[in-house]
């Protein structure tokens, strides 16, 4: 009899079947549809007003308008995102984008439209999760999809309270996926775009800076410096595209005053807590230094990592 030697099959490479992702996404979609008539916070009216503001006024007045207490205080790319949505809102119900008649408008048309806009915008989040899960095993991939797409935090904050965090986190995941693939220029570009959508993601900027400086800007002084210039040119180009039109109209100071309202602190609609009665005032510079100090162990560790793979 011939001796049959047992051969060990090589492990199968991770597949990226879309069936599971589509199934998980559709389950989440139908669940979120059920949340359309649920409670929503004042952020719902904030974003409705931004639809009206960007639709009714020229770009040069977006950061000057005070028709409503909910003035525009997000970076320019998010304002353009609202402007894009406003065209569809106008088709659904013109009152949604009426700067005066639309104030506190709460008809079913605006509720359904804005809720659906959040759900549809989460396609960016799904795409980001898809990219990050390509090289994972089946269990890890499905677990990642479930934890992100069904995240209780995102469900509550975006689909009840009302915001667009899933859309913004999706952009972040796309950037991280590009870094994981070794495409540092694309990763840096996408992160710069994200900062022009929501400036609060700037807290991650030191992490990106250290990683890209360590991983991308290497290979000797001349090569590293050339890559640093290339990355800097791309990032500066993104910010020029975002803020350039407002600088042209002489409003760059007004834009940053809206985005970083340090002078108002917690006054106004929230309540007047400035200055403190007992504790000393904490300046923006002090908080910035404290954040950097808190991040320093992470940044030092990251400086030793050559790749995210």
CSV table of C-alpha atoms in Angstrom, one decimal, residues 78-308:
chain,number,residue,atom,x,y,z
A,78,UNK,CA,-19.0,71.2,7.7
A,79,UNK,CA,-20.7,74.4,6.6
A,80,UNK,CA,-20.4,73.2,3.0
A,81,UNK,CA,-21.8,69.8,4.1
A,82,UNK,CA,-24.9,71.6,5.5
A,83,UNK,CA,-25.1,73.6,2.3
A,84,UNK,CA,-25.1,70.4,0.3
A,85,UNK,CA,-27.8,68.9,2.4
A,86,UNK,CA,-29.9,72.1,2.2
A,87,UNK,CA,-30.6,71.5,-1.5
A,88,UNK,CA,-32.3,68.3,-0.7
A,89,UNK,CA,-34.1,69.8,2.3
A,90,UNK,CA,-35.5,72.5,0.0
A,91,UNK,CA,-37.0,69.8,-2.2
A,92,UNK,CA,-38.6,68.1,0.8
A,93,UNK,CA,-40.0,71.2,2.3
A,94,UNK,CA,-38.9,74.8,1.5
A,95,UNK,CA,-39.8,76.0,5.1
A,96,UNK,CA,-36.9,73.9,6.4
A,97,UNK,CA,-34.4,76.2,4.7
A,98,UNK,CA,-36.3,79.4,5.3
A,99,UNK,CA,-34.1,81.6,7.5
A,100,UNK,CA,-37.1,83.2,9.4
A,101,UNK,CA,-40.1,81.0,8.9
A,102,UNK,CA,-38.1,77.8,9.7
A,103,UNK,CA,-37.1,78.8,13.2
A,104,UNK,CA,-38.2,76.0,15.6
A,105,UNK,CA,-39.9,74.3,12.7
A,106,UNK,CA,-40.8,70.8,13.9
A,107,UNK,CA,-43.0,69.3,11.2
A,108,UNK,CA,-42.7,65.6,10.2
A,109,UNK,CA,-41.0,66.6,7.0
A,110,UNK,CA,-38.0,68.2,8.8
A,111,UNK,CA,-37.8,65.4,11.4
A,112,UNK,CA,-37.7,62.6,8.8
A,113,UNK,CA,-35.3,64.5,6.5
A,114,UNK,CA,-32.8,65.3,9.2
A,115,UNK,CA,-32.9,61.8,10.8
A,116,UNK,CA,-32.4,60.2,7.4
A,117,UNK,CA,-29.5,62.6,6.6
A,118,UNK,CA,-27.7,61.2,9.7
A,119,UNK,CA,-28.4,57.6,8.7
A,120,UNK,CA,-27.3,58.1,5.1
A,121,UNK,CA,-24.2,60.0,6.1
A,122,UNK,CA,-23.1,57.0,8.2
A,123,UNK,CA,-22.2,55.3,4.9
A,124,UNK,CA,-18.8,57.0,5.4
A,125,UNK,CA,-18.5,55.2,8.8
A,126,UNK,CA,-19.5,51.9,7.2
A,127,UNK,CA,-16.9,52.4,4.5
A,128,UNK,CA,-14.2,53.2,7.1
A,129,UNK,CA,-15.0,50.1,9.1
A,130,UNK,CA,-14.9,48.0,5.9
A,131,UNK,CA,-11.4,49.3,5.1
A,132,UNK,CA,-10.1,48.6,8.6
A,133,UNK,CA,-11.6,45.1,8.6
A,134,UNK,CA,-10.0,43.9,5.3
A,135,UNK,CA,-7.1,42.2,6.9
A,136,UNK,CA,-8.8,40.8,10.0
A,137,UNK,CA,-10.1,37.3,10.5
A,138,UNK,CA,-13.8,36.6,10.3
A,139,UNK,CA,-14.5,36.9,14.0
A,140,UNK,CA,-12.5,40.1,14.5
A,141,UNK,CA,-14.0,41.7,11.5
A,142,UNK,CA,-17.6,40.9,12.4
A,143,UNK,CA,-17.0,42.0,16.0
A,144,UNK,CA,-15.5,45.3,14.8
A,145,UNK,CA,-18.5,45.9,12.5
A,146,UNK,CA,-21.0,45.2,15.3
A,147,UNK,CA,-19.2,47.3,17.9
A,148,UNK,CA,-18.9,50.3,15.6
A,149,UNK,CA,-22.2,50.2,13.6
A,150,UNK,CA,-24.2,49.3,16.6
A,151,UNK,CA,-22.3,51.5,19.0
A,152,UNK,CA,-24.8,52.5,21.8
A,153,UNK,CA,-23.0,55.9,22.1
A,154,UNK,CA,-23.4,56.7,18.5
A,155,UNK,CA,-27.0,55.5,18.5
A,156,UNK,CA,-27.9,57.7,21.4
A,157,UNK,CA,-25.9,60.8,20.4
A,158,UNK,CA,-26.6,60.7,16.7
A,159,UNK,CA,-30.0,59.1,16.3
A,160,UNK,CA,-31.7,60.3,19.4
A,161,UNK,CA,-29.9,63.5,20.7
A,162,UNK,CA,-29.0,64.4,17.0
A,163,UNK,CA,-25.5,64.9,15.7
A,164,UNK,CA,-23.3,63.7,12.8
A,165,UNK,CA,-20.6,62.0,14.8
A,166,UNK,CA,-20.8,58.7,12.8
A,167,UNK,CA,-20.1,60.6,9.6
A,168,UNK,CA,-17.1,62.4,11.1
A,169,UNK,CA,-15.7,59.2,12.8
A,170,UNK,CA,-16.0,57.5,9.4
A,171,UNK,CA,-13.6,60.1,8.0
A,172,UNK,CA,-11.2,59.4,10.8
A,173,UNK,CA,-11.4,55.6,10.2
A,174,UNK,CA,-10.7,56.1,6.5
A,175,UNK,CA,-7.6,58.1,7.5
A,176,UNK,CA,-6.4,55.4,9.9
A,177,UNK,CA,-7.0,52.7,7.2
A,178,UNK,CA,-4.8,54.7,4.8
A,179,UNK,CA,-2.0,54.8,7.4
A,180,UNK,CA,-2.4,51.1,8.1
A,181,UNK,CA,-1.9,50.5,4.4
A,182,UNK,CA,1.2,52.5,4.4
A,183,UNK,CA,-0.3,55.4,2.4
A,184,UNK,CA,0.8,58.2,4.7
A,185,UNK,CA,0.1,61.0,2.3
A,186,UNK,CA,-3.5,59.9,1.9
A,187,UNK,CA,-3.9,59.4,5.6
A,188,UNK,CA,-2.6,62.9,6.4
A,189,UNK,CA,-4.7,64.4,3.7
A,190,UNK,CA,-7.9,62.8,5.0
A,191,UNK,CA,-7.1,63.8,8.6
A,192,UNK,CA,-6.6,67.4,7.4
A,193,UNK,CA,-10.0,67.3,5.7
A,194,UNK,CA,-11.5,66.0,9.0
A,195,UNK,CA,-10.0,68.9,10.9
A,196,UNK,CA,-11.8,71.2,8.5
A,197,UNK,CA,-15.1,69.4,9.2
A,198,UNK,CA,-14.8,69.4,13.0
A,199,UNK,CA,-11.9,71.1,14.8
A,200,UNK,CA,-12.4,69.1,18.0
A,201,UNK,CA,-10.5,66.3,16.3
A,202,UNK,CA,-7.4,68.5,16.7
A,203,UNK,CA,-6.8,66.6,19.9
A,204,UNK,CA,-5.5,63.8,17.8
A,205,UNK,CA,-3.2,66.1,15.7
A,206,UNK,CA,-0.1,65.5,18.0
A,207,UNK,CA,-0.5,61.8,17.5
A,208,UNK,CA,-0.7,62.1,13.7
A,209,UNK,CA,2.3,64.5,13.7
A,210,UNK,CA,4.5,62.2,15.7
A,211,UNK,CA,3.6,59.1,13.7
A,212,UNK,CA,4.0,60.8,10.3
A,213,UNK,CA,7.3,62.4,11.4
A,214,UNK,CA,8.6,59.1,12.6
A,215,UNK,CA,7.2,56.9,9.9
A,216,UNK,CA,6.9,59.0,6.7
A,217,UNK,CA,9.6,61.6,7.1
A,218,UNK,CA,12.5,59.2,7.3
A,219,UNK,CA,15.3,58.1,5.0
A,220,UNK,CA,17.9,60.7,5.7
A,221,UNK,CA,17.9,64.4,6.1
A,222,UNK,CA,17.2,65.4,2.5
A,223,UNK,CA,14.7,62.7,1.8
A,224,UNK,CA,13.0,63.3,5.2
A,225,UNK,CA,12.9,67.0,4.7
A,226,UNK,CA,11.4,66.6,1.2
A,227,UNK,CA,8.7,64.4,2.5
A,228,UNK,CA,8.0,66.8,5.3
A,229,UNK,CA,7.6,69.6,2.8
A,230,UNK,CA,5.3,67.4,0.7
A,231,UNK,CA,3.1,66.5,3.6
A,232,UNK,CA,3.0,70.1,4.8
A,233,UNK,CA,2.0,71.3,1.3
A,234,UNK,CA,-0.9,68.9,1.2
A,235,UNK,CA,-2.1,69.8,4.7
A,236,UNK,CA,-1.7,73.6,4.0
A,237,UNK,CA,-3.5,73.1,0.7
A,238,UNK,CA,-6.5,71.6,2.5
A,239,UNK,CA,-6.7,74.4,5.0
A,240,UNK,CA,-6.4,77.0,2.2
A,241,UNK,CA,-9.3,75.4,0.3
A,242,UNK,CA,-11.4,75.5,3.5
A,243,UNK,CA,-10.5,78.9,4.9
A,244,UNK,CA,-9.3,80.7,1.9
A,245,UNK,CA,-12.7,82.0,0.7
A,246,UNK,CA,-13.4,83.5,4.2
A,247,UNK,CA,-9.9,85.0,4.3
A,248,UNK,CA,-10.7,86.6,1.0
A,249,UNK,CA,-13.8,88.2,2.5
A,250,UNK,CA,-11.7,89.4,5.5
A,251,UNK,CA,-13.6,87.1,7.9
A,252,UNK,CA,-11.0,84.7,9.1
A,253,UNK,CA,-10.9,86.3,12.5
A,254,UNK,CA,-14.7,86.0,12.8
A,255,UNK,CA,-14.5,82.3,11.7
A,256,UNK,CA,-12.0,81.5,14.5
A,257,UNK,CA,-13.9,83.6,17.0
A,258,UNK,CA,-16.9,81.4,16.4
A,259,UNK,CA,-15.0,78.2,16.4
A,260,UNK,CA,-13.0,79.0,19.6
A,261,UNK,CA,-15.3,81.2,21.7
A,262,UNK,CA,-12.9,81.5,24.6
A,263,UNK,CA,-14.2,84.9,25.6
A,264,UNK,CA,-17.8,83.6,26.2
A,265,UNK,CA,-16.6,80.6,28.3
A,266,UNK,CA,-19.9,79.1,29.6
A,267,UNK,CA,-22.0,82.2,29.6
A,268,UNK,CA,-25.1,82.9,27.6
A,269,UNK,CA,-27.6,80.1,27.2
A,270,UNK,CA,-25.8,77.7,29.5
A,271,UNK,CA,-25.3,80.1,32.4
A,272,UNK,CA,-22.8,82.7,33.5
A,273,UNK,CA,-19.8,81.1,35.2
A,274,UNK,CA,-17.1,83.6,34.2
A,275,UNK,CA,-15.1,84.6,36.1
A,276,UNK,CA,-14.9,81.9,38.8
A,277,UNK,CA,-15.8,83.1,42.3
A,278,UNK,CA,-13.2,81.0,44.2
A,279,UNK,CA,-11.0,79.0,41.7
A,280,UNK,CA,-8.6,80.8,39.5
A,281,UNK,CA,-9.4,81.1,35.8
A,282,UNK,CA,-7.9,78.3,33.6
A,283,UNK,CA,-6.6,79.8,30.4
A,284,UNK,CA,-6.7,78.1,27.0
A,285,UNK,CA,-2.9,77.9,27.0
A,286,UNK,CA,-2.9,76.1,30.4
A,287,UNK,CA,-5.4,73.5,29.2
A,288,UNK,CA,-3.4,73.0,26.0
A,289,UNK,CA,-0.2,72.4,28.0
A,290,UNK,CA,-2.0,70.0,30.3
A,291,UNK,CA,-3.4,68.0,27.3
A,292,UNK,CA,0.1,67.7,25.8
A,293,UNK,CA,1.5,66.5,29.1
A,294,UNK,CA,-1.3,63.9,29.5
A,295,UNK,CA,-0.6,62.7,25.9
A,296,UNK,CA,3.2,62.7,26.3
A,297,UNK,CA,3.6,59.0,27.3
A,298,UNK,CA,1.5,58.0,24.3
A,299,UNK,CA,3.5,60.2,22.0
A,300,UNK,CA,6.8,58.9,23.3
A,301,UNK,CA,5.6,55.3,22.8
A,302,UNK,CA,4.3,56.1,19.3
A,303,UNK,CA,7.6,57.7,18.3
A,304,UNK,CA,9.2,54.2,18.6
A,305,UNK,CA,6.7,52.5,16.3
A,306,UNK,CA,7.6,52.3,12.6
A,307,UNK,CA,4.3,51.0,11.3
A,308,UNK,CA,0.7,50.5,12.2
